PDB file of C-alpha atoms in Angstrom:
ATOM      1  CA  MET V 887      -9.179  -3.798  11.829  1.00 71.00           C
ATOM      2  CA  SER V 888      -6.412  -5.079   9.144  1.00 82.00           C
ATOM      3  CA  TYR V 889      -5.467  -3.354   5.851  1.00 91.00           C
ATOM      4  CA  LYS V 890      -2.135  -3.892   3.018  1.00 94.00           C
ATOM      5  CA  CYS V 891      -0.345  -0.637   2.508  1.00 95.00           C
ATOM      6  CA  SER V 892      -1.020  -0.158  -1.196  1.00 95.00           C
ATOM      7  CA  ARG V 893       2.908   0.905  -1.907  1.00 97.00           C
ATOM      8  CA  CYS V 894       5.050  -2.200  -0.118  1.00 97.00           C
ATOM      9  CA  LYS V 895       2.149  -4.737  -0.419  1.00 94.00           C
ATOM     10  CA  ARG V 896       2.149  -4.982   3.660  1.00 95.00           C
ATOM     11  CA  ASP V 897      -0.334  -5.627   6.280  1.00 93.00           C
ATOM     12  CA  VAL V 898      -1.222  -2.846   8.380  1.00 90.00           C
ATOM     13  CA  GLN V 899      -2.645  -2.767  12.122  1.00 86.00           C
ATOM     14  CA  LEU V 900      -3.749   0.147  12.496  1.00 80.00           C
ATOM     15  CA  ASP V 901      -4.152   1.105  16.248  1.00 73.00           C
ATOM     16  CA  GLU V 902      -6.826   3.213  18.208  1.00 70.00           C
ATOM     17  CA  TYR V 903      -4.029   6.603  18.239  1.00 64.00           C
ATOM     18  CA  GLY V 904      -2.039   6.197  15.423  1.00 65.00           C
ATOM     19  CA  GLY V 905      -2.298   7.471  11.844  1.00 75.00           C
ATOM     20  CA  VAL V 906      -2.762   6.343   8.838  1.00 84.00           C
ATOM     21  CA  ARG V 907       0.421   5.621   7.036  1.00 88.00           C
ATOM     22  CA  CYS V 908       1.730   2.526   6.445  1.00 91.00           C
ATOM     23  CA  PRO V 909       4.641   1.601   9.491  1.00 89.00           C
ATOM     24  CA  TYR V 910       6.631  -0.037   6.905  1.00 93.00           C
ATOM     25  CA  CYS V 911       6.712   2.885   3.715  1.00 95.00           C
ATOM     26  CA  GLY V 912       5.318   6.001   5.278  1.00 92.00           C
ATOM     27  CA  ASN V 913       2.603   5.595   2.353  1.00 94.00           C
ATOM     28  CA  ARG V 914      -1.012   7.220   3.624  1.00 92.00           C
ATOM     29  CA  VAL V 915      -3.051   4.806   1.360  1.00 94.00           C
ATOM     30  CA  LEU V 916      -4.766   1.796   2.483  1.00 92.00           C
ATOM     31  CA  LEU V 917      -7.243  -0.487   1.353  1.00 93.00           C
ATOM     32  CA  LYS V 918      -9.170  -2.009   3.545  1.00 90.00           C
ATOM     33  CA  GLU V 919      -9.375  -6.091   3.242  1.00 83.00           C
ATOM     34  CA  ARG V 920     -12.301  -7.734   2.450  1.00 80.00           C
ATOM     35  CA  SER V 921     -13.451 -10.310   4.266  1.00 78.00           C
ATOM     36  CA  ARG V 922     -13.801 -13.839   2.137  1.00 81.00           C
ATOM     37  CA  ASP V 923     -17.801 -14.732   3.559  1.00 86.00           C
ATOM     38  CA  VAL V 924     -20.188 -15.337   0.489  1.00 84.00           C
ATOM     39  CA  LYS V 925     -23.561 -13.803   1.251  1.00 82.00           C
ATOM     40  CA  GLU V 926     -26.480 -15.077   0.203  1.00 86.00           C
ATOM     41  CA  VAL V 927     -30.103 -12.867  -0.378  1.00 86.00           C
ATOM     42  CA  GLY V 928     -33.390 -13.955   0.012  1.00 81.00           C
ATOM     43  CA  VAL V 929     -35.599 -14.118  -3.220  1.00 73.00           C
ATOM     44  CA  GLN V 930     -39.378 -13.069  -2.673  1.00 66.00           C
TER      45      GLN V 930
END
């Protein structure tokens, strides 16, 4: 899953065993990237 560091704005890939920390600057606040897919809601 792709995340972005809130301090240095670099893309971060988290491995399944590592902690939640940016490997570039050490920041612990990561933002989850949203998908660019447009979802349509059906109207009844």
